């Protein structure tokens, strides 16, 4: 089987190394690079048309960003090439169009590497779904933010230093705002929910919060409460509605998820017959992500059915009632919701609907759910 690689950055170069060393019947015959100066081998080109019109069977998109990869994935599907992508932003944003386009053209659209890095996350979901009904998933789906919060907790380092380390290690997105503001986890939760419940959720309706404003005092609060701060994503199916939310949370240190170190990811599924099953692994980085991409390529070679279905419609349940920790300069305006005042800028809320708090949350607010 012949493969074209679009992009040869962190993930693309990992895929190239693994496949070039592999003895499988899979060969990279074309590699798209951005600039003529990057061309170092005969199979490299800057011309996407040359790739689309070639005899490659699978196009692997490892470019990053949104507009250009979206165009290339569409063109690849229209040229009846199977597509493997790790690009959660493109996939979650244009899910319905791309899944339908793959179906119409009789090719596979596979995206294991887009969620959970090297964990076989979607693979396990497909496995469970064959005989079971999944009601809930939750987890830690961003390696960069887990690395930052873990470093802040275990070594007491500042947010910016931990972020820089995560960037140096190749975990962060090219624009790390996607990581620290929660967009990345939103894409991953949306894709996970779509695959689990055979649907295409409206991405723009998913509520999400990030960790950009985390300070040492929030970490100290966690330690005092025998808790750990993590950026979590979760979804629950309730009849024809999906409750889905991305939010930092103070987790009890009794919970497995609270002990997840470094850039690891964690996902938990609840289903009727299997009960709870949990998956842990490398959530980001060159080789774990490349590993997941190569697994998809081999599954295509084996003619496995990887493409998702869109056969059901769900609306998003935005009501979410819980206790929250809020640090804000506007804390006095929250008095109707407050149960405890921790200091002049930090409060704990009563059991309240998160929607009621939204008008009081601005770009400098730190909000976390209390799950203790
Ligand atoms: N920036 C992402 C993360 C990469 O840190 O999890 C893997 O999706």
mmCIF file of C-alpha atoms and ligand atoms in Angstrom:
data_model
loop_
_atom_site.group_PDB
_atom_site.id
_atom_site.type_symbol
_atom_site.label_atom_id
_atom_site.label_comp_id
_atom_site.label_asym_id
_atom_site.label_seq_id
_atom_site.Cartn_x
_atom_site.Cartn_y
_atom_site.Cartn_z
ATOM 1 C CA UNK A 1 0.000 0.000 0.000
ATOM 2 C CA UNK A 2 1.320 3.450 -0.928
ATOM 3 C CA UNK A 3 1.164 6.349 1.481
ATOM 4 C CA UNK A 4 1.497 10.109 1.061
ATOM 5 C CA UNK A 5 2.476 12.157 4.062
ATOM 6 C CA UNK A 6 1.248 15.746 4.227
ATOM 7 C CA UNK A 7 3.604 17.588 6.571
ATOM 8 C CA UNK A 8 6.840 16.362 8.055
ATOM 9 C CA UNK A 9 6.941 18.195 11.385
ATOM 10 C CA UNK A 10 6.820 16.578 14.837
ATOM 11 C CA UNK A 11 4.152 13.937 14.090
ATOM 12 C CA UNK A 12 4.878 13.553 10.356
ATOM 13 C CA UNK A 13 8.571 12.880 10.904
ATOM 14 C CA UNK A 14 7.629 10.280 13.546
ATOM 15 C CA UNK A 15 5.329 8.516 11.056
ATOM 16 C CA UNK A 16 8.106 8.617 8.454
ATOM 17 C CA UNK A 17 10.649 7.080 10.824
ATOM 18 C CA UNK A 18 8.300 4.285 11.923
ATOM 19 C CA UNK A 19 7.115 3.386 8.419
ATOM 20 C CA UNK A 20 10.548 3.632 6.784
ATOM 21 C CA UNK A 21 11.835 1.141 9.375
ATOM 22 C CA UNK A 22 8.791 -1.126 9.107
ATOM 23 C CA UNK A 23 8.652 -4.430 7.290
ATOM 24 C CA UNK A 24 4.920 -4.124 6.625
ATOM 25 C CA UNK A 25 3.680 -3.838 3.059
ATOM 26 C CA UNK A 26 3.304 -0.068 3.463
ATOM 27 C CA UNK A 27 5.599 2.492 1.848
ATOM 28 C CA UNK A 28 5.660 6.271 1.952
ATOM 29 C CA UNK A 29 6.035 7.286 -1.683
ATOM 30 C CA UNK A 30 5.181 11.015 -1.439
ATOM 31 C CA UNK A 31 5.817 13.659 1.197
ATOM 32 C CA UNK A 32 4.352 17.153 0.993
ATOM 33 C CA UNK A 33 6.582 19.860 2.450
ATOM 34 C CA UNK A 34 5.813 23.561 2.669
ATOM 35 C CA UNK A 35 8.929 25.064 1.151
ATOM 36 C CA UNK A 36 11.261 24.040 -1.699
ATOM 37 C CA UNK A 37 14.231 24.441 0.707
ATOM 38 C CA UNK A 38 12.875 21.522 2.750
ATOM 39 C CA UNK A 39 13.095 19.077 -0.174
ATOM 40 C CA UNK A 40 15.803 16.531 0.668
ATOM 41 C CA UNK A 41 14.569 13.356 -1.067
ATOM 42 C CA UNK A 42 13.026 12.489 -4.440
ATOM 43 C CA UNK A 43 9.655 11.632 -2.840
ATOM 44 C CA UNK A 44 9.321 15.159 -1.371
ATOM 45 C CA UNK A 45 7.262 17.791 -3.180
ATOM 46 C CA UNK A 46 5.550 21.119 -2.510
ATOM 47 C CA UNK A 47 2.784 20.287 -4.993
ATOM 48 C CA UNK A 48 -0.416 18.838 -3.494
ATOM 49 C CA UNK A 49 -1.870 18.147 -6.981
ATOM 50 C CA UNK A 50 1.054 15.846 -7.730
ATOM 51 C CA UNK A 51 0.066 13.826 -4.643
ATOM 52 C CA UNK A 52 -3.681 13.849 -5.325
ATOM 53 C CA UNK A 53 -3.114 12.661 -8.898
ATOM 54 C CA UNK A 54 -0.617 9.968 -7.912
ATOM 55 C CA UNK A 55 -1.337 6.296 -7.204
ATOM 56 C CA UNK A 56 -1.130 6.623 -3.396
ATOM 57 C CA UNK A 57 -3.847 4.737 -1.503
ATOM 58 C CA UNK A 58 -3.767 6.655 1.773
ATOM 59 C CA UNK A 59 -3.121 10.326 2.494
ATOM 60 C CA UNK A 60 -1.877 11.045 6.015
ATOM 61 C CA UNK A 61 -2.513 14.621 7.123
ATOM 62 C CA UNK A 62 -0.045 15.860 9.748
ATOM 63 C CA UNK A 63 -0.005 19.558 8.915
ATOM 64 C CA UNK A 64 -1.791 21.195 11.843
ATOM 65 C CA UNK A 65 -3.862 24.370 11.666
ATOM 66 C CA UNK A 66 -7.295 24.324 10.105
ATOM 67 C CA UNK A 67 -7.942 25.855 6.674
ATOM 68 C CA UNK A 68 -5.230 24.230 4.575
ATOM 69 C CA UNK A 69 -5.561 20.734 6.118
ATOM 70 C CA UNK A 70 -9.350 20.973 5.728
ATOM 71 C CA UNK A 71 -8.961 21.713 2.009
ATOM 72 C CA UNK A 72 -6.423 18.919 1.554
ATOM 73 C CA UNK A 73 -8.515 16.337 3.427
ATOM 74 C CA UNK A 74 -11.559 17.219 1.304
ATOM 75 C CA UNK A 75 -9.541 16.984 -1.893
ATOM 76 C CA UNK A 76 -8.023 13.674 -0.804
ATOM 77 C CA UNK A 77 -11.469 12.171 -0.100
ATOM 78 C CA UNK A 78 -12.806 13.497 -3.414
ATOM 79 C CA UNK A 79 -9.875 11.773 -5.141
ATOM 80 C CA UNK A 80 -10.985 8.558 -3.394
ATOM 81 C CA UNK A 81 -7.948 8.311 -1.153
ATOM 82 C CA UNK A 82 -8.308 6.963 2.380
ATOM 83 C CA UNK A 83 -7.392 9.663 4.892
ATOM 84 C CA UNK A 84 -5.671 9.368 8.268
ATOM 85 C CA UNK A 85 -5.449 12.515 10.356
ATOM 86 C CA UNK A 86 -4.403 13.512 13.857
ATOM 87 C CA UNK A 87 -5.972 16.957 13.423
ATOM 88 C CA UNK A 88 -8.713 17.155 16.040
ATOM 89 C CA UNK A 89 -9.459 20.803 15.258
ATOM 90 C CA UNK A 90 -10.301 20.139 11.600
ATOM 91 C CA UNK A 91 -12.137 16.906 12.347
ATOM 92 C CA UNK A 92 -14.294 18.267 15.167
ATOM 93 C CA UNK A 93 -15.056 21.489 13.283
ATOM 94 C CA UNK A 94 -15.996 19.870 9.949
ATOM 95 C CA UNK A 95 -17.039 16.439 11.206
ATOM 96 C CA UNK A 96 -20.322 15.968 9.374
ATOM 97 C CA UNK A 97 -19.012 17.128 6.005
ATOM 98 C CA UNK A 98 -15.851 15.006 6.171
ATOM 99 C CA UNK A 99 -17.539 11.832 7.456
ATOM 100 C CA UNK A 100 -20.247 12.126 4.790
ATOM 101 C CA UNK A 101 -17.685 12.842 2.086
ATOM 102 C CA UNK A 102 -15.665 9.738 3.013
ATOM 103 C CA UNK A 103 -18.832 7.630 2.898
ATOM 104 C CA UNK A 104 -19.917 9.058 -0.464
ATOM 105 C CA UNK A 105 -16.501 8.309 -1.982
ATOM 106 C CA UNK A 106 -16.273 4.821 -0.471
ATOM 107 C CA UNK A 107 -13.065 5.539 1.455
ATOM 108 C CA UNK A 108 -12.031 5.502 5.090
ATOM 109 C CA UNK A 109 -11.532 8.529 7.322
ATOM 110 C CA UNK A 110 -9.517 7.441 10.385
ATOM 111 C CA UNK A 111 -8.380 9.605 13.273
ATOM 112 C CA UNK A 112 -7.175 7.497 16.217
ATOM 113 C CA UNK A 113 -4.285 9.920 16.906
ATOM 114 C CA UNK A 114 -6.622 12.887 17.285
ATOM 115 C CA UNK A 115 -7.748 11.894 20.795
ATOM 116 C CA UNK A 116 -5.641 10.452 23.589
ATOM 117 C CA UNK A 117 -2.326 10.490 21.691
ATOM 118 C CA UNK A 118 -0.919 6.970 21.752
ATOM 119 C CA UNK A 119 -3.755 5.420 23.788
ATOM 120 C CA UNK A 120 -5.925 3.193 21.611
ATOM 121 C CA UNK A 121 -8.916 5.293 22.721
ATOM 122 C CA UNK A 122 -11.236 5.267 19.692
ATOM 123 C CA UNK A 123 -10.187 1.671 18.994
ATOM 124 C CA UNK A 124 -11.331 0.639 22.475
ATOM 125 C CA UNK A 125 -14.546 2.607 22.054
ATOM 126 C CA UNK A 126 -15.299 0.765 18.778
ATOM 127 C CA UNK A 127 -14.517 -2.498 20.554
ATOM 128 C CA UNK A 128 -16.882 -1.780 23.465
ATOM 129 C CA UNK A 129 -19.628 -0.451 21.165
ATOM 130 C CA UNK A 130 -19.843 -3.703 19.235
ATOM 131 C CA UNK A 131 -21.808 -5.291 22.067
ATOM 132 C CA UNK A 132 -22.445 -2.612 24.654
ATOM 133 C CA UNK A 133 -24.136 0.726 25.351
ATOM 134 C CA UNK A 134 -21.860 3.503 26.552
ATOM 135 C CA UNK A 135 -23.502 6.015 28.880
ATOM 136 C CA UNK A 136 -20.558 8.197 29.989
ATOM 137 C CA UNK A 137 -16.949 9.028 29.352
ATOM 138 C CA UNK A 138 -14.582 11.263 31.223
ATOM 139 C CA UNK A 139 -10.886 11.873 31.365
ATOM 140 C CA UNK A 140 -7.798 13.990 30.953
ATOM 141 C CA UNK A 141 -7.257 14.489 27.248
ATOM 142 C CA UNK A 142 -4.541 17.128 27.029
ATOM 143 C CA UNK A 143 -0.899 16.273 27.670
ATOM 144 C CA UNK A 144 0.317 19.874 27.777
ATOM 145 C CA UNK A 145 -2.042 21.008 30.517
ATOM 146 C CA UNK A 146 -1.556 17.821 32.511
ATOM 147 C CA UNK A 147 2.191 18.408 32.297
ATOM 148 C CA UNK A 148 1.775 22.037 33.449
ATOM 149 C CA UNK A 149 -0.532 21.228 36.383
ATOM 150 C CA UNK A 150 1.621 18.271 37.422
ATOM 151 C CA UNK A 151 4.788 20.427 37.419
ATOM 152 C CA UNK A 152 3.045 23.217 39.321
ATOM 153 C CA UNK A 153 1.862 20.659 41.910
ATOM 154 C CA UNK A 154 4.939 18.462 42.268
ATOM 155 C CA UNK A 155 7.736 21.017 41.754
ATOM 156 C CA UNK A 156 6.049 24.317 42.588
ATOM 157 C CA UNK A 157 7.096 25.860 39.249
ATOM 158 C CA UNK A 158 5.224 28.791 37.707
ATOM 159 C CA UNK A 159 2.666 28.307 34.947
ATOM 160 C CA UNK A 160 4.748 29.976 32.203
ATOM 161 C CA UNK A 161 7.875 27.919 32.959
ATOM 162 C CA UNK A 162 5.916 24.658 32.897
ATOM 163 C CA UNK A 163 4.254 25.694 29.612
ATOM 164 C CA UNK A 164 7.628 26.457 28.049
ATOM 165 C CA UNK A 165 8.883 22.996 29.094
ATOM 166 C CA UNK A 166 5.808 21.339 27.546
ATOM 167 C CA UNK A 167 6.424 23.270 24.321
ATOM 168 C CA UNK A 168 10.099 22.243 24.277
ATOM 169 C CA UNK A 169 9.051 18.610 24.646
ATOM 170 C CA UNK A 170 6.780 18.890 21.573
ATOM 171 C CA UNK A 171 3.515 18.366 23.483
ATOM 172 C CA UNK A 172 1.889 21.751 22.880
ATOM 173 C CA UNK A 173 -0.047 22.845 19.802
ATOM 174 C CA UNK A 174 1.657 25.341 17.476
ATOM 175 C CA UNK A 175 -0.663 27.842 19.146
ATOM 176 C CA UNK A 176 -0.653 26.730 22.813
ATOM 177 C CA UNK A 177 -3.772 28.827 23.458
ATOM 178 C CA UNK A 178 -5.651 25.800 22.097
ATOM 179 C CA UNK A 179 -4.196 23.751 24.958
ATOM 180 C CA UNK A 180 -4.381 26.153 27.875
ATOM 181 C CA UNK A 181 -7.817 27.618 27.106
ATOM 182 C CA UNK A 182 -9.478 24.208 26.745
ATOM 183 C CA UNK A 183 -10.216 24.269 22.973
ATOM 184 C CA UNK A 184 -8.126 21.147 22.381
ATOM 185 C CA UNK A 185 -10.044 19.135 24.988
ATOM 186 C CA UNK A 186 -13.316 20.451 23.565
ATOM 187 C CA UNK A 187 -12.384 19.088 20.101
ATOM 188 C CA UNK A 188 -11.359 15.752 21.607
ATOM 189 C CA UNK A 189 -14.520 15.395 23.709
ATOM 190 C CA UNK A 190 -16.658 16.330 20.718
ATOM 191 C CA UNK A 191 -14.958 13.690 18.543
ATOM 192 C CA UNK A 192 -15.208 11.074 21.293
ATOM 193 C CA UNK A 193 -18.921 11.775 21.809
ATOM 194 C CA UNK A 194 -19.542 11.702 18.052
ATOM 195 C CA UNK A 195 -17.881 8.299 17.708
ATOM 196 C CA UNK A 196 -19.540 6.833 20.804
ATOM 197 C CA UNK A 197 -23.079 7.988 20.012
ATOM 198 C CA UNK A 198 -22.961 7.919 16.168
ATOM 199 C CA UNK A 199 -23.717 11.601 15.942
ATOM 200 C CA UNK A 200 -22.271 14.991 15.009
ATOM 201 C CA UNK A 201 -22.541 17.400 17.930
ATOM 202 C CA UNK A 202 -22.565 21.179 17.422
ATOM 203 C CA UNK A 203 -19.024 22.033 18.524
ATOM 204 C CA UNK A 204 -19.851 25.687 19.206
ATOM 205 C CA UNK A 205 -22.398 24.762 21.886
ATOM 206 C CA UNK A 206 -19.936 22.885 24.098
ATOM 207 C CA UNK A 207 -19.073 24.776 27.280
ATOM 208 C CA UNK A 208 -15.364 24.839 28.004
ATOM 209 C CA UNK A 209 -12.912 26.434 30.430
ATOM 210 C CA UNK A 210 -9.128 26.288 30.528
ATOM 211 C CA UNK A 211 -6.256 26.606 32.961
ATOM 212 C CA UNK A 212 -4.612 29.823 31.664
ATOM 213 C CA UNK A 213 -5.326 31.725 34.910
ATOM 214 C CA UNK A 214 -4.157 29.017 37.333
ATOM 215 C CA UNK A 215 -1.961 30.401 40.114
ATOM 216 C CA UNK A 216 0.103 28.865 42.882
ATOM 217 C CA UNK A 217 -2.647 29.684 45.397
ATOM 218 C CA UNK A 218 -5.090 27.412 43.515
ATOM 219 C CA UNK A 219 -2.591 24.577 43.703
ATOM 220 C CA UNK A 220 -2.064 25.281 47.420
ATOM 221 C CA UNK A 221 -5.847 25.146 47.950
ATOM 222 C CA UNK A 222 -5.893 21.732 46.278
ATOM 223 C CA UNK A 223 -3.094 20.427 48.491
ATOM 224 C CA UNK A 224 -4.817 21.690 51.647
ATOM 225 C CA UNK A 225 -7.962 19.797 50.642
ATOM 226 C CA UNK A 226 -6.060 16.601 49.826
ATOM 227 C CA UNK A 227 -7.104 17.184 46.222
ATOM 228 C CA UNK A 228 -5.434 17.550 42.826
ATOM 229 C CA UNK A 229 -6.265 20.095 40.130
ATOM 230 C CA UNK A 230 -6.748 18.606 36.632
ATOM 231 C CA UNK A 231 -8.272 19.794 33.343
ATOM 232 C CA UNK A 232 -11.107 17.346 32.722
ATOM 233 C CA UNK A 233 -13.494 16.563 29.889
ATOM 234 C CA UNK A 234 -16.634 14.496 30.289
ATOM 235 C CA UNK A 235 -19.916 13.647 28.617
ATOM 236 C CA UNK A 236 -23.048 11.833 29.720
ATOM 237 C CA UNK A 237 -25.938 10.672 27.572
ATOM 238 C CA UNK A 238 -29.322 11.438 29.052
ATOM 239 C CA UNK A 239 -32.103 10.244 26.688
ATOM 240 C CA UNK A 240 -31.838 12.420 23.560
ATOM 241 C CA UNK A 241 -29.424 14.895 25.096
ATOM 242 C CA UNK A 242 -25.666 14.853 25.719
ATOM 243 C CA UNK A 243 -24.302 16.768 28.689
ATOM 244 C CA UNK A 244 -20.727 17.625 27.763
ATOM 245 C CA UNK A 245 -18.286 19.919 29.552
ATOM 246 C CA UNK A 246 -14.579 20.788 29.680
ATOM 247 C CA UNK A 247 -13.524 22.284 33.011
ATOM 248 C CA UNK A 248 -10.640 22.280 35.503
ATOM 249 C CA UNK A 249 -11.645 20.242 38.546
ATOM 250 C CA UNK A 250 -10.357 19.623 42.050
ATOM 251 C CA UNK A 251 -10.362 15.827 42.236
ATOM 252 C CA UNK A 252 -10.094 13.814 45.413
ATOM 253 C CA UNK A 253 -6.621 12.326 45.717
ATOM 254 C CA UNK A 254 -8.402 8.972 46.220
ATOM 255 C CA UNK A 255 -9.317 8.995 42.503
ATOM 256 C CA UNK A 256 -7.099 7.263 39.924
ATOM 257 C CA UNK A 257 -7.369 10.218 37.582
ATOM 258 C CA UNK A 258 -5.855 12.547 40.204
ATOM 259 C CA UNK A 259 -2.552 10.675 40.074
ATOM 260 C CA UNK A 260 -1.903 11.049 36.367
ATOM 261 C CA UNK A 261 1.636 12.447 35.976
ATOM 262 C CA UNK A 262 3.483 14.345 33.223
ATOM 263 C CA UNK A 263 1.921 14.431 29.759
ATOM 264 C CA UNK A 264 -0.137 11.257 30.233
ATOM 265 C CA UNK A 265 -3.772 11.082 29.201
ATOM 266 C CA UNK A 266 -6.538 9.135 30.930
ATOM 267 C CA UNK A 267 -9.954 8.095 29.668
ATOM 268 C CA UNK A 268 -12.730 6.265 31.481
ATOM 269 C CA UNK A 269 -15.782 4.707 29.817
ATOM 270 C CA UNK A 270 -18.938 3.497 31.510
ATOM 271 C CA UNK A 271 -21.028 0.968 29.651
ATOM 272 C CA UNK A 272 -23.873 -1.344 30.554
ATOM 273 C CA UNK A 273 -22.225 -4.780 30.496
ATOM 274 C CA UNK A 274 -18.531 -3.992 30.873
ATOM 275 C CA UNK A 275 -19.053 -1.415 33.624
ATOM 276 C CA UNK A 276 -16.096 0.958 34.049
ATOM 277 C CA UNK A 277 -12.995 0.601 31.924
ATOM 278 C CA UNK A 278 -10.005 2.975 32.066
ATOM 279 C CA UNK A 279 -7.194 3.657 29.626
ATOM 280 C CA UNK A 280 -3.923 5.448 30.370
ATOM 281 C CA UNK A 281 -1.050 6.311 28.075
ATOM 282 C CA UNK A 282 1.127 8.877 26.361
ATOM 283 C CA UNK A 283 -1.244 11.662 25.362
ATOM 284 C CA UNK A 284 1.067 13.734 23.204
ATOM 285 C CA UNK A 285 4.490 13.787 21.611
ATOM 286 C CA UNK A 286 6.129 12.627 18.411
ATOM 287 C CA UNK A 287 6.277 8.833 18.667
ATOM 288 C CA UNK A 288 3.068 8.082 20.628
ATOM 289 C CA UNK A 289 1.018 10.168 18.180
ATOM 290 C CA UNK A 290 2.851 8.719 15.185
ATOM 291 C CA UNK A 291 2.226 5.233 16.599
ATOM 292 C CA UNK A 292 -1.532 5.883 16.568
ATOM 293 C CA UNK A 293 -1.353 7.208 12.979
ATOM 294 C CA UNK A 294 0.521 4.110 11.828
ATOM 295 C CA UNK A 295 -2.002 1.859 13.609
ATOM 296 C CA UNK A 296 -4.772 3.471 11.510
ATOM 297 C CA UNK A 297 -2.762 2.898 8.336
ATOM 298 C CA UNK A 298 -2.328 -0.782 9.192
ATOM 299 C CA UNK A 299 -6.034 -1.105 10.005
ATOM 300 C CA UNK A 300 -6.825 0.304 6.545
ATOM 301 C CA UNK A 301 -4.421 -2.238 5.037
ATOM 302 C CA UNK A 302 -6.371 -4.936 6.905
ATOM 303 C CA UNK A 303 -9.625 -3.477 5.483
ATOM 304 C CA UNK A 304 -11.033 -2.837 8.965
ATOM 305 C CA UNK A 305 -14.134 -0.664 9.210
ATOM 306 C CA UNK A 306 -12.835 2.480 10.908
ATOM 307 C CA UNK A 307 -15.096 5.221 9.557
ATOM 308 C CA UNK A 308 -17.674 6.474 12.032
ATOM 309 C CA UNK A 309 -21.421 6.631 11.420
ATOM 310 C CA UNK A 310 -23.664 9.669 11.737
ATOM 311 C CA UNK A 311 -27.081 8.131 12.223
ATOM 312 C CA UNK A 312 -28.484 9.793 15.358
ATOM 313 C CA UNK A 313 -29.278 13.322 16.475
ATOM 314 C CA UNK A 314 -28.711 14.637 19.977
ATOM 315 C CA UNK A 315 -28.906 18.134 21.374
ATOM 316 C CA UNK A 316 -26.475 19.412 23.971
ATOM 317 C CA UNK A 317 -27.592 19.707 27.584
ATOM 318 C CA UNK A 318 -25.867 22.839 28.892
ATOM 319 C CA UNK A 319 -27.369 22.782 32.396
ATOM 320 C CA UNK A 320 -24.723 21.585 34.832
ATOM 321 C CA UNK A 321 -25.239 21.835 38.579
ATOM 322 C CA UNK A 322 -22.285 21.529 40.936
ATOM 323 C CA UNK A 323 -20.031 23.369 43.409
ATOM 324 C CA UNK A 324 -17.363 25.670 41.956
ATOM 325 C CA UNK A 325 -14.178 27.448 43.081
ATOM 326 C CA UNK A 326 -13.947 30.941 41.571
ATOM 327 C CA UNK A 327 -11.102 33.457 41.733
ATOM 328 C CA UNK A 328 -11.995 36.793 40.168
ATOM 329 C CA UNK A 329 -11.622 40.550 40.657
ATOM 330 C CA UNK A 330 -15.434 40.729 40.412
ATOM 331 C CA UNK A 331 -16.078 38.287 43.221
ATOM 332 C CA UNK A 332 -18.426 40.686 45.077
ATOM 333 C CA UNK A 333 -20.974 40.367 42.245
ATOM 334 C CA UNK A 334 -21.234 36.638 42.963
ATOM 335 C CA UNK A 335 -22.655 37.022 46.472
ATOM 336 C CA UNK A 336 -25.955 35.235 45.705
ATOM 337 C CA UNK A 337 -24.088 32.084 44.780
ATOM 338 C CA UNK A 338 -21.429 31.991 47.495
ATOM 339 C CA UNK A 339 -21.176 29.392 50.237
ATOM 340 C CA UNK A 340 -17.630 30.184 51.504
ATOM 341 C CA UNK A 341 -15.290 33.152 51.100
ATOM 342 C CA UNK A 342 -11.634 32.015 50.965
ATOM 343 C CA UNK A 343 -10.087 35.488 50.542
ATOM 344 C CA UNK A 344 -10.857 38.848 48.926
ATOM 345 C CA UNK A 345 -10.815 37.371 45.398
ATOM 346 C CA UNK A 346 -11.668 33.679 45.904
ATOM 347 C CA UNK A 347 -14.975 32.021 46.782
ATOM 348 C CA UNK A 348 -16.656 28.644 46.790
ATOM 349 C CA UNK A 349 -20.180 28.457 45.436
ATOM 350 C CA UNK A 350 -23.249 26.620 46.632
ATOM 351 C CA UNK A 351 -24.621 23.867 44.405
ATOM 352 C CA UNK A 352 -25.464 26.067 41.397
ATOM 353 C CA UNK A 353 -26.153 25.824 37.691
ATOM 354 C CA UNK A 354 -22.969 26.728 35.815
ATOM 355 C CA UNK A 355 -25.078 28.641 33.266
ATOM 356 C CA UNK A 356 -26.052 31.131 35.975
ATOM 357 C CA UNK A 357 -22.382 31.862 36.657
ATOM 358 C CA UNK A 358 -21.442 32.552 33.024
ATOM 359 C CA UNK A 359 -22.269 36.296 33.066
ATOM 360 C CA UNK A 360 -19.737 36.736 35.908
ATOM 361 C CA UNK A 361 -16.862 34.898 34.247
ATOM 362 C CA UNK A 362 -14.392 37.008 32.256
ATOM 363 C CA UNK A 363 -10.988 36.388 30.672
ATOM 364 C CA UNK A 364 -9.165 36.807 34.012
ATOM 365 C CA UNK A 365 -11.431 34.492 36.028
ATOM 366 C CA UNK A 366 -10.217 31.117 37.220
ATOM 367 C CA UNK A 367 -13.057 28.632 37.655
ATOM 368 C CA UNK A 368 -12.812 24.998 38.685
ATOM 369 C CA UNK A 369 -15.410 22.432 39.687
ATOM 370 C CA UNK A 370 -15.104 20.943 43.151
ATOM 371 C CA UNK A 371 -15.462 17.170 42.920
ATOM 372 C CA UNK A 372 -14.486 16.143 46.451
HETATM 373 N N1 LIG B 1 -1.321 19.567 22.306
HETATM 374 C C1 LIG B 1 -1.928 18.285 22.480
HETATM 375 C C2 LIG B 1 -1.762 17.864 23.931
HETATM 376 C C3 LIG B 1 -1.258 17.304 21.570
HETATM 377 O O1 LIG B 1 -0.956 18.470 24.634
HETATM 378 O O2 LIG B 1 -2.461 16.957 24.360
HETATM 379 C C4 LIG B 1 -1.928 15.968 21.499
HETATM 380 O O3 LIG B 1 -3.233 16.055 21.030
#
